[in-house]
Amino acid sequence: MKMPWSREAVRILPTKIDLTGQPWCRGALLLHVRGTGALRWETSRTPLETDPTYEWDCCLTLRGTPLMSWRAPVCETCASWLCTGWGLDTAECPELDALRETLNGGFARLEDAVPALSPLLELLPEGVYVLAESDAYPTDGCGQFFWNVPDWLESNPATGAVYLNDDDYEYQYERLPPVFLYPSQRRSRLNMERVEYYKTRFQQDGPLPHGIALYVTEGMSVLLDGHHKAAAAALLGRTLPCLTVLRLEYYQLRPLAVSKSREKKAGCFGPFTVPIEAMDGVKLPKEPWKHSENSAAVSLSRGRLVDAELPEVLLAAGKRYPTAGGYALVSAAEIGYPTDRELETWLTDPGLYRPQLRGALVVLRSRGDPRLKDIALRCAAVRDAHCSLKTEAFQVLAELKGDPDVEAFFIDYFVSLEEPPSVHGSAQDNLTQIAHSFWD
């Protein structure tokens, strides 16, 4: 029985989070959590003087058990280094078992999921968090299945801003929301019967099963629950519905012309920006980027997740999803999942809508969409041999090995060549090499 003076451990703040420019996210809530800090980031006191491009080593721990390590760069556009932990099953976490029914059964509104999530959220340090409902790709952002990561510290390009500089973009950095996943479970925990169960669930009508993840850094979240669901999603060529918890990372300050004391203007939770006024009444940390210091628990350079081989069918399934570079094209074009009407509009003037069509090719390929071949054939037929759209359409078609329509297209392409490309490395030479790869 709650006493009148007792305070809620997890409270939804009455703030509407702006989702403009966040097509990856379906909904988000701002939460105030009075947690214990059993699940937290810990920072190493070990100086990284040998590599000044990196600021600190962090380790995500649950009751002292390392779940993953993260080496954070000083430069915000640079990639981070990630390392696996010891496996979530080696840490006591009955809180995950308690909320699994809600994750598996679905919910009508995001608000309805919060009470069931509270036992897990209460493990976090006290503070303000964003809970986002979104779709995550079961890949590491580097073209491989998300569980297929090594047990040592490794740089991941998906954790840095993507640099776009080609015929459609000029010196542009594209920031990535946390759409890629990192594992927290040992591979030996994989049960293909469980994967098949979730494949069936995803194909049924009604609320879909969800995973739950914790935001790490740009582009990446660590999956706490939902490894079998992510595997099932990969085999079906779809995304994983996911609830992601994002911590307060830093503040935006008011300009000196407005406030000489540089007052806080907004709090930044990954890609979300929340005005300070929306967190009125909540005690905010002075330096949210500072974590607990515990040199004994961090600087983990070797994990323990790679204790079994993954099935080839899962490794192959992970390759269809966008890399960080591919997703950046989708994000920069500001498109969602393209409708037939949008595609036809863009194809009426490919020169004008090249960014949208490039993004569409990425999205359609990642979902195994049956419209992919027709759209790629039409994009590949544009006259400008130097444009990125034509090259990327050729690459998509070259993957459709054995398709008679694609084979006929490439044969016509070779017949139309007046003479073999004479300049090595030219646009025509590049297209010819891609076309040849169809028969490799």
Short mmCIF file of C-alpha atoms in Angstrom, two decimals:
data_model
loop_
_atom_site.label_atom_id
_atom_site.label_comp_id
_atom_site.label_asym_id
_atom_site.label_seq_id
_atom_site.Cartn_x
_atom_site.Cartn_y
_atom_site.Cartn_z
CA MET A 1 0.00 0.00 0.00
CA LYS A 2 1.39 3.38 -1.00
CA MET A 3 1.51 6.01 1.69
CA PRO A 4 0.44 9.60 0.83
CA TRP A 5 4.01 10.78 1.17
CA SER A 6 5.55 8.05 -1.00
CA ARG A 7 6.95 9.13 -4.36
CA GLU A 8 6.71 7.27 -7.65
CA ALA A 9 10.00 5.71 -8.68
CA VAL A 10 9.20 6.26 -12.37
CA ARG A 11 7.11 9.25 -13.37
CA ILE A 12 6.00 10.34 -16.85
CA LEU A 13 6.62 14.06 -17.21
CA PRO A 14 3.87 16.05 -18.96
CA THR A 15 6.04 16.99 -21.92
CA LYS A 16 5.40 16.34 -25.60
CA ILE A 17 8.69 15.45 -27.26
CA ASP A 18 9.17 16.92 -30.73
CA LEU A 19 9.55 14.09 -33.25
CA THR A 20 10.10 16.37 -36.24
CA GLY A 21 12.90 14.95 -38.36
CA GLN A 22 12.81 11.63 -36.47
CA PRO A 23 11.18 9.19 -38.95
CA TRP A 24 12.81 6.26 -37.12
CA CYS A 25 10.70 6.94 -33.99
CA ARG A 26 6.96 6.37 -33.54
CA GLY A 27 6.60 7.90 -30.09
CA ALA A 28 8.62 9.11 -27.10
CA LEU A 29 8.07 9.96 -23.44
CA LEU A 30 10.11 11.96 -20.96
CA LEU A 31 10.58 10.08 -17.69
CA HIS A 32 11.88 11.02 -14.27
CA VAL A 33 13.47 7.95 -12.68
CA ARG A 34 14.42 7.65 -9.01
CA GLY A 35 16.70 4.68 -9.55
CA THR A 36 19.29 2.73 -7.60
CA GLY A 37 22.11 2.89 -10.15
CA ALA A 38 22.52 -0.89 -10.30
CA LEU A 39 22.55 -0.58 -14.11
CA ARG A 40 24.99 2.21 -14.93
CA TRP A 41 27.91 3.47 -16.97
CA GLU A 42 31.23 3.51 -15.14
CA THR A 43 34.22 5.51 -16.31
CA SER A 44 37.82 4.42 -16.12
CA ARG A 45 40.31 6.67 -14.34
CA THR A 46 42.97 5.26 -16.65
CA PRO A 47 44.23 8.18 -18.78
CA LEU A 48 44.16 7.66 -22.53
CA GLU A 49 47.32 9.67 -23.08
CA THR A 50 48.56 7.17 -25.65
CA ASP A 51 45.67 8.12 -27.95
CA PRO A 52 44.53 11.72 -27.49
CA THR A 53 41.69 11.24 -29.99
CA TYR A 54 39.71 9.34 -27.34
CA GLU A 55 38.39 10.87 -24.16
CA TRP A 56 37.56 7.99 -21.83
CA ASP A 57 36.75 4.30 -21.43
CA CYS A 58 33.27 3.48 -20.18
CA CYS A 59 31.73 0.19 -19.12
CA LEU A 60 28.03 -0.58 -18.78
CA THR A 61 27.61 -2.72 -15.68
CA LEU A 62 24.66 -4.46 -14.05
CA ARG A 63 25.29 -5.08 -10.36
CA GLY A 64 29.00 -5.01 -11.14
CA THR A 65 28.89 -7.38 -14.14
CA PRO A 66 30.25 -5.81 -17.38
CA LEU A 67 27.67 -5.83 -20.20
CA MET A 68 29.75 -3.92 -22.77
CA SER A 69 32.58 -1.38 -23.03
CA TRP A 70 32.69 1.85 -24.99
CA ARG A 71 35.73 3.99 -25.82
CA ALA A 72 34.40 7.48 -26.48
CA PRO A 73 36.12 9.79 -29.00
CA VAL A 74 36.86 13.45 -28.35
CA CYS A 75 35.65 14.41 -31.83
CA GLU A 76 31.87 14.12 -32.09
CA THR A 77 32.07 13.04 -35.74
CA CYS A 78 34.54 10.21 -35.03
CA ALA A 79 33.64 6.57 -34.47
CA SER A 80 33.69 4.90 -31.05
CA TRP A 81 35.31 1.61 -30.11
CA LEU A 82 33.05 -1.09 -28.66
CA CYS A 83 33.70 -4.37 -26.83
CA THR A 84 31.38 -7.11 -25.64
CA GLY A 85 30.82 -7.88 -21.95
CA TRP A 86 30.37 -11.07 -19.98
CA GLY A 87 26.77 -11.78 -20.90
CA LEU A 88 23.56 -10.53 -19.31
CA ASP A 89 22.78 -14.03 -18.04
CA THR A 90 25.84 -13.87 -15.76
CA ALA A 91 24.26 -10.93 -13.91
CA GLU A 92 21.16 -11.30 -11.79
CA CYS A 93 18.29 -9.50 -13.53
CA PRO A 94 14.85 -10.82 -12.51
CA GLU A 95 13.52 -7.42 -13.57
CA LEU A 96 13.83 -8.41 -17.23
CA ASP A 97 11.86 -11.60 -16.65
CA ALA A 98 9.12 -9.57 -14.97
CA LEU A 99 8.57 -7.28 -17.95
CA ARG A 100 8.90 -9.89 -20.72
CA GLU A 101 5.15 -10.52 -20.83
CA THR A 102 4.54 -6.86 -21.66
CA LEU A 103 7.30 -6.85 -24.30
CA ASN A 104 5.94 -10.00 -25.90
CA GLY A 105 2.26 -9.14 -25.65
CA GLY A 106 2.46 -5.61 -26.92
CA PHE A 107 0.60 -2.52 -25.68
CA ALA A 108 -1.89 -0.03 -27.08
CA ARG A 109 0.04 3.09 -26.05
CA LEU A 110 3.62 3.70 -24.99
CA GLU A 111 2.33 5.08 -21.68
CA ASP A 112 0.74 1.70 -20.95
CA ALA A 113 4.16 -0.01 -21.04
CA VAL A 114 5.79 2.21 -18.41
CA PRO A 115 4.36 0.49 -15.27
CA ALA A 116 5.67 -2.90 -16.46
CA LEU A 117 9.04 -1.37 -17.37
CA SER A 118 9.42 0.36 -14.02
CA PRO A 119 11.33 -2.46 -12.23
CA LEU A 120 14.01 -2.32 -14.95
CA LEU A 121 14.03 1.47 -15.18
CA GLU A 122 14.52 1.69 -11.42
CA LEU A 123 17.92 0.03 -11.88
CA LEU A 124 19.19 3.17 -13.65
CA PRO A 125 20.81 6.07 -11.82
CA GLU A 126 18.39 8.78 -10.75
CA GLY A 127 17.74 11.24 -13.55
CA VAL A 128 15.69 12.17 -16.59
CA TYR A 129 15.41 9.79 -19.53
CA VAL A 130 13.62 9.51 -22.86
CA LEU A 131 11.77 6.28 -23.64
CA ALA A 132 11.38 5.92 -27.41
CA GLU A 133 9.37 3.40 -29.40
CA SER A 134 11.01 2.80 -32.74
CA ASP A 135 12.22 0.26 -35.28
CA ALA A 136 15.78 -1.05 -35.01
CA TYR A 137 17.78 -2.95 -37.61
CA PRO A 138 19.17 -6.33 -36.46
CA THR A 139 22.62 -5.33 -37.71
CA ASP A 140 25.69 -3.62 -36.28
CA GLY A 141 25.56 -0.90 -38.96
CA CYS A 142 28.59 -2.38 -40.74
CA GLY A 143 26.80 -4.90 -42.94
CA GLN A 144 26.68 -7.87 -40.58
CA PHE A 145 24.18 -9.56 -38.22
CA PHE A 146 24.10 -7.70 -34.90
CA TRP A 147 25.20 -10.73 -32.83
CA ASN A 148 28.21 -11.33 -35.05
CA VAL A 149 30.65 -9.04 -33.22
CA PRO A 150 34.05 -10.05 -31.81
CA ASP A 151 35.06 -10.32 -28.17
CA TRP A 152 37.66 -7.57 -28.39
CA LEU A 153 37.66 -3.79 -28.59
CA GLU A 154 36.88 -2.76 -32.16
CA SER A 155 36.08 0.50 -33.93
CA ASN A 156 32.54 0.70 -35.29
CA PRO A 157 31.95 3.28 -38.07
CA ALA A 158 28.21 3.28 -37.31
CA THR A 159 28.92 5.16 -34.07
CA GLY A 160 30.13 8.33 -35.79
CA ALA A 161 28.51 10.90 -38.05
CA VAL A 162 28.54 9.89 -41.73
CA TYR A 163 30.32 12.23 -44.14
CA LEU A 164 28.42 12.77 -47.40
CA ASN A 165 30.21 14.47 -50.26
CA ASP A 166 29.16 13.50 -53.78
CA ASP A 167 27.00 14.75 -56.64
CA ASP A 168 23.97 15.15 -54.35
CA TYR A 169 25.58 16.26 -51.08
CA GLU A 170 28.34 18.76 -50.39
CA TYR A 171 30.52 18.43 -47.28
CA GLN A 172 27.62 17.24 -45.12
CA TYR A 173 27.79 15.25 -41.89
CA GLU A 174 24.68 13.18 -41.23
CA ARG A 175 23.97 12.29 -37.60
CA LEU A 176 22.60 8.82 -36.90
CA PRO A 177 19.80 7.93 -34.47
CA PRO A 178 20.21 4.66 -32.53
CA VAL A 179 18.84 2.35 -35.23
CA PHE A 180 21.59 -0.31 -34.95
CA LEU A 181 21.99 -2.95 -32.22
CA TYR A 182 24.79 -4.40 -30.11
CA PRO A 183 24.38 -7.72 -28.24
CA SER A 184 24.47 -8.35 -24.50
CA GLN A 185 23.86 -12.12 -24.52
CA ARG A 186 26.25 -15.01 -25.13
CA ARG A 187 25.83 -16.73 -28.49
CA SER A 188 25.28 -20.10 -26.82
CA ARG A 189 21.96 -18.73 -25.56
CA LEU A 190 20.59 -18.83 -29.12
CA ASN A 191 17.61 -21.19 -29.46
CA MET A 192 16.37 -21.53 -33.03
CA GLU A 193 13.03 -22.95 -31.84
CA ARG A 194 12.50 -19.69 -29.99
CA VAL A 195 13.44 -17.78 -33.13
CA GLU A 196 10.83 -19.72 -35.11
CA TYR A 197 8.23 -18.90 -32.44
CA TYR A 198 8.88 -15.17 -32.88
CA LYS A 199 8.84 -15.50 -36.67
CA THR A 200 5.29 -16.79 -36.32
CA ARG A 201 4.38 -14.00 -33.91
CA PHE A 202 5.66 -11.34 -36.32
CA GLN A 203 3.51 -12.80 -39.09
CA GLN A 204 0.33 -12.75 -37.02
CA ASP A 205 -2.15 -9.91 -36.66
CA GLY A 206 -2.19 -7.86 -33.49
CA PRO A 207 0.45 -6.14 -31.33
CA LEU A 208 4.03 -7.10 -32.19
CA PRO A 209 6.68 -8.33 -29.73
CA HIS A 210 9.23 -5.67 -28.75
CA GLY A 211 12.83 -5.66 -27.70
CA ILE A 212 14.23 -3.27 -25.12
CA ALA A 213 17.55 -1.50 -25.53
CA LEU A 214 19.75 1.06 -23.81
CA TYR A 215 21.21 3.91 -25.85
CA VAL A 216 25.03 3.80 -26.08
CA THR A 217 26.13 6.47 -28.51
CA GLU A 218 25.45 7.78 -31.99
CA GLY A 219 23.77 5.12 -34.12
CA MET A 220 23.98 2.36 -31.50
CA SER A 221 21.98 0.80 -28.65
CA VAL A 222 22.76 -2.31 -26.64
CA LEU A 223 19.93 -4.85 -26.73
CA LEU A 224 19.00 -5.99 -23.22
CA ASP A 225 16.08 -8.22 -24.15
CA GLY A 226 15.02 -9.40 -27.60
CA HIS A 227 17.93 -11.29 -29.13
CA HIS A 228 15.62 -14.06 -30.41
CA LYS A 229 13.14 -11.48 -31.66
CA ALA A 230 15.94 -9.68 -33.51
CA ALA A 231 17.03 -12.97 -35.08
CA ALA A 232 13.45 -13.69 -36.16
CA ALA A 233 13.16 -10.18 -37.62
CA ALA A 234 16.39 -10.73 -39.58
CA LEU A 235 15.11 -13.97 -41.10
CA LEU A 236 11.93 -12.18 -42.16
CA GLY A 237 13.84 -9.20 -43.53
CA ARG A 238 12.06 -6.74 -41.27
CA THR A 239 12.96 -4.36 -38.46
CA LEU A 240 12.63 -5.09 -34.76
CA PRO A 241 10.06 -3.02 -32.82
CA CYS A 242 12.11 -1.72 -29.93
CA LEU A 243 11.81 0.38 -26.79
CA THR A 244 15.00 2.38 -26.32
CA VAL A 245 15.98 4.22 -23.16
CA LEU A 246 18.12 7.32 -23.80
CA ARG A 247 20.03 9.13 -21.06
CA LEU A 248 20.66 12.86 -20.77
CA GLU A 249 24.05 13.41 -22.46
CA TYR A 250 24.71 17.15 -22.43
CA TYR A 251 23.07 20.58 -22.51
CA GLN A 252 22.58 23.19 -25.17
CA LEU A 253 23.41 26.63 -23.74
CA ARG A 254 21.83 29.96 -24.53
CA PRO A 255 24.02 32.31 -26.67
CA LEU A 256 26.16 34.85 -24.82
CA ALA A 257 24.12 37.63 -26.44
CA VAL A 258 21.05 36.28 -24.65
CA SER A 259 22.53 35.06 -21.37
CA LYS A 260 25.99 36.07 -20.13
CA SER A 261 25.89 33.24 -17.61
CA ARG A 262 25.28 30.73 -20.45
CA GLU A 263 22.09 29.35 -18.98
CA LYS A 264 20.95 25.90 -20.06
CA LYS A 265 18.59 26.04 -23.03
CA ALA A 266 17.82 22.35 -23.61
CA GLY A 267 18.83 18.85 -22.65
CA CYS A 268 20.05 16.43 -25.34
CA PHE A 269 19.09 12.75 -25.22
CA GLY A 270 20.77 11.23 -28.26
CA PRO A 271 18.91 12.76 -31.25
CA PHE A 272 16.19 14.29 -29.04
CA THR A 273 16.31 17.86 -27.74
CA VAL A 274 14.08 18.75 -24.79
CA PRO A 275 13.70 22.35 -23.53
CA ILE A 276 14.88 22.90 -19.97
CA GLU A 277 11.47 24.34 -19.11
CA ALA A 278 9.92 20.95 -19.86
CA MET A 279 11.96 19.44 -17.02
CA ASP A 280 10.88 22.05 -14.47
CA GLY A 281 10.91 20.74 -10.94
CA VAL A 282 13.44 17.98 -11.66
CA LYS A 283 16.96 18.31 -10.25
CA LEU A 284 19.31 18.09 -13.20
CA PRO A 285 22.98 17.08 -12.97
CA LYS A 286 25.57 19.77 -13.54
CA GLU A 287 27.68 17.51 -15.79
CA PRO A 288 25.50 14.67 -17.15
CA TRP A 289 28.35 13.32 -19.26
CA LYS A 290 30.28 12.32 -16.15
CA HIS A 291 29.71 8.74 -15.01
CA SER A 292 30.65 6.83 -11.87
CA GLU A 293 34.38 6.20 -11.57
CA ASN A 294 35.49 2.64 -10.96
CA SER A 295 38.73 1.59 -12.61
CA ALA A 296 38.30 -2.00 -11.45
CA ALA A 297 35.19 -2.58 -13.52
CA VAL A 298 36.18 -0.88 -16.75
CA SER A 299 38.86 -0.89 -19.41
CA LEU A 300 37.47 -4.23 -20.50
CA SER A 301 39.43 -5.34 -23.56
CA ARG A 302 38.04 -8.86 -23.87
CA GLY A 303 34.42 -10.02 -23.72
CA ARG A 304 32.83 -13.43 -23.29
CA LEU A 305 29.93 -13.55 -25.76
CA VAL A 306 31.59 -15.47 -28.62
CA ASP A 307 31.20 -18.97 -27.18
CA ALA A 308 29.44 -20.59 -30.18
CA GLU A 309 29.12 -20.32 -33.95
CA LEU A 310 26.11 -18.52 -35.36
CA PRO A 311 24.01 -20.23 -38.08
CA GLU A 312 24.93 -19.17 -41.59
CA VAL A 313 21.29 -18.32 -42.30
CA LEU A 314 21.44 -15.55 -39.68
CA LEU A 315 24.80 -14.24 -40.88
CA ALA A 316 23.43 -14.02 -44.42
CA ALA A 317 20.20 -12.36 -43.27
CA GLY A 318 22.12 -9.59 -41.53
CA LYS A 319 23.85 -8.52 -44.74
CA ARG A 320 20.71 -7.13 -46.36
CA TYR A 321 20.29 -4.28 -43.88
CA PRO A 322 21.63 -0.76 -44.39
CA THR A 323 25.11 0.14 -43.27
CA ALA A 324 25.62 3.45 -41.49
CA GLY A 325 26.44 5.00 -44.87
CA GLY A 326 23.28 3.60 -46.40
CA TYR A 327 21.07 4.77 -43.56
CA ALA A 328 22.64 8.22 -43.80
CA LEU A 329 21.27 8.46 -47.35
CA VAL A 330 17.79 7.67 -46.04
CA SER A 331 18.12 10.16 -43.21
CA ALA A 332 19.55 12.94 -45.39
CA ALA A 333 16.73 12.50 -47.93
CA GLU A 334 14.21 12.81 -45.06
CA ILE A 335 12.05 9.95 -46.30
CA GLY A 336 10.12 7.22 -44.56
CA TYR A 337 9.02 3.92 -46.09
CA PRO A 338 8.16 5.00 -49.66
CA THR A 339 4.63 4.60 -50.99
CA ASP A 340 3.85 3.71 -54.61
CA ARG A 341 2.71 7.28 -55.20
CA GLU A 342 5.94 8.74 -53.84
CA LEU A 343 8.06 6.42 -55.96
CA GLU A 344 6.17 7.31 -59.13
CA THR A 345 6.47 11.02 -58.35
CA TRP A 346 10.22 10.73 -57.83
CA LEU A 347 10.68 8.64 -60.98
CA THR A 348 8.96 11.27 -63.15
CA ASP A 349 12.07 13.43 -62.65
CA PRO A 350 15.02 11.33 -61.36
CA GLY A 351 17.37 14.27 -61.76
CA LEU A 352 15.34 16.35 -59.31
CA TYR A 353 14.60 13.53 -56.86
CA ARG A 354 17.94 11.71 -56.86
CA PRO A 355 18.41 11.90 -53.05
CA GLN A 356 14.93 10.45 -52.45
CA LEU A 357 15.48 7.62 -54.94
CA ARG A 358 18.89 6.77 -53.46
CA GLY A 359 17.31 6.55 -50.03
CA ALA A 360 14.43 4.50 -51.41
CA LEU A 361 16.81 1.92 -52.89
CA VAL A 362 18.38 1.47 -49.44
CA VAL A 363 15.02 1.05 -47.70
CA LEU A 364 13.50 -1.27 -50.30
CA ARG A 365 16.59 -3.48 -50.32
CA SER A 366 16.66 -3.75 -46.53
CA ARG A 367 13.05 -4.96 -46.42
CA GLY A 368 13.29 -7.31 -49.40
CA ASP A 369 10.52 -5.25 -51.00
CA PRO A 370 9.21 -6.77 -54.27
CA ARG A 371 9.24 -3.28 -55.84
CA LEU A 372 13.02 -3.12 -55.57
CA LYS A 373 13.86 -4.68 -58.94
CA ASP A 374 11.56 -2.41 -60.97
CA ILE A 375 12.71 0.75 -59.18
CA ALA A 376 16.38 -0.21 -59.53
CA LEU A 377 15.95 -0.96 -63.26
CA ARG A 378 14.36 2.45 -63.82
CA CYS A 379 17.04 4.24 -61.80
CA ALA A 380 19.80 2.36 -63.60
CA ALA A 381 18.38 3.59 -66.92
CA VAL A 382 19.06 7.28 -66.19
CA ARG A 383 21.40 8.77 -68.75
CA ASP A 384 23.95 10.40 -66.46
CA ALA A 385 26.67 7.75 -66.10
CA HIS A 386 28.45 9.83 -63.48
CA CYS A 387 25.60 10.14 -60.95
CA SER A 388 25.63 8.14 -57.73
CA LEU A 389 22.02 7.05 -58.26
CA LYS A 390 22.93 5.09 -61.41
CA THR A 391 25.93 3.45 -59.72
CA GLU A 392 23.91 2.41 -56.65
CA ALA A 393 21.10 1.07 -58.84
CA PHE A 394 23.65 -1.03 -60.75
CA GLN A 395 24.93 -2.40 -57.42
CA VAL A 396 21.42 -3.39 -56.34
CA LEU A 397 20.75 -5.13 -59.65
CA ALA A 398 24.09 -6.98 -59.56
CA GLU A 399 22.95 -8.66 -56.32
CA LEU A 400 19.85 -10.10 -58.03
CA LYS A 401 21.83 -12.91 -59.58
CA GLY A 402 20.01 -15.18 -62.00
CA ASP A 403 17.11 -12.80 -62.56
CA PRO A 404 16.27 -12.87 -66.31
CA ASP A 405 15.08 -9.24 -66.45
CA VAL A 406 18.26 -7.99 -64.82
CA GLU A 407 20.38 -10.20 -67.07
CA ALA A 408 18.62 -8.76 -70.13
CA PHE A 409 19.25 -5.22 -68.84
CA PHE A 410 22.98 -5.82 -68.40
CA ILE A 411 23.27 -7.51 -71.82
CA ASP A 412 21.58 -4.48 -73.42
CA TYR A 413 23.99 -2.26 -71.49
CA PHE A 414 27.02 -4.07 -72.91
CA VAL A 415 25.57 -4.07 -76.43
CA SER A 416 24.98 -0.31 -76.22
CA LEU A 417 28.63 0.40 -75.41
CA GLU A 418 30.28 1.90 -78.46
CA GLU A 419 33.64 0.58 -77.33
CA PRO A 420 35.14 -0.86 -74.15
CA PRO A 421 35.91 1.76 -71.47
CA SER A 422 39.35 3.14 -72.18
CA VAL A 423 39.96 5.13 -69.00
CA HIS A 424 40.65 2.96 -65.99
CA GLY A 425 38.65 4.18 -62.99
CA SER A 426 36.19 6.18 -65.12
CA ALA A 427 32.45 6.19 -64.35
CA GLN A 428 31.81 3.95 -67.37
CA ASP A 429 34.54 1.56 -66.28
CA ASN A 430 33.02 1.38 -62.78
CA LEU A 431 29.55 0.58 -64.13
CA THR A 432 31.01 -2.09 -66.40
CA GLN A 433 32.77 -3.78 -63.49
CA ILE A 434 29.54 -3.79 -61.46
CA ALA A 435 27.62 -5.23 -64.41
CA HIS A 436 30.23 -7.99 -64.86
CA SER A 437 29.82 -8.95 -61.19
CA PHE A 438 26.23 -10.08 -61.92
CA TRP A 439 27.71 -13.23 -63.47
CA ASP A 440 30.44 -13.81 -60.84
#
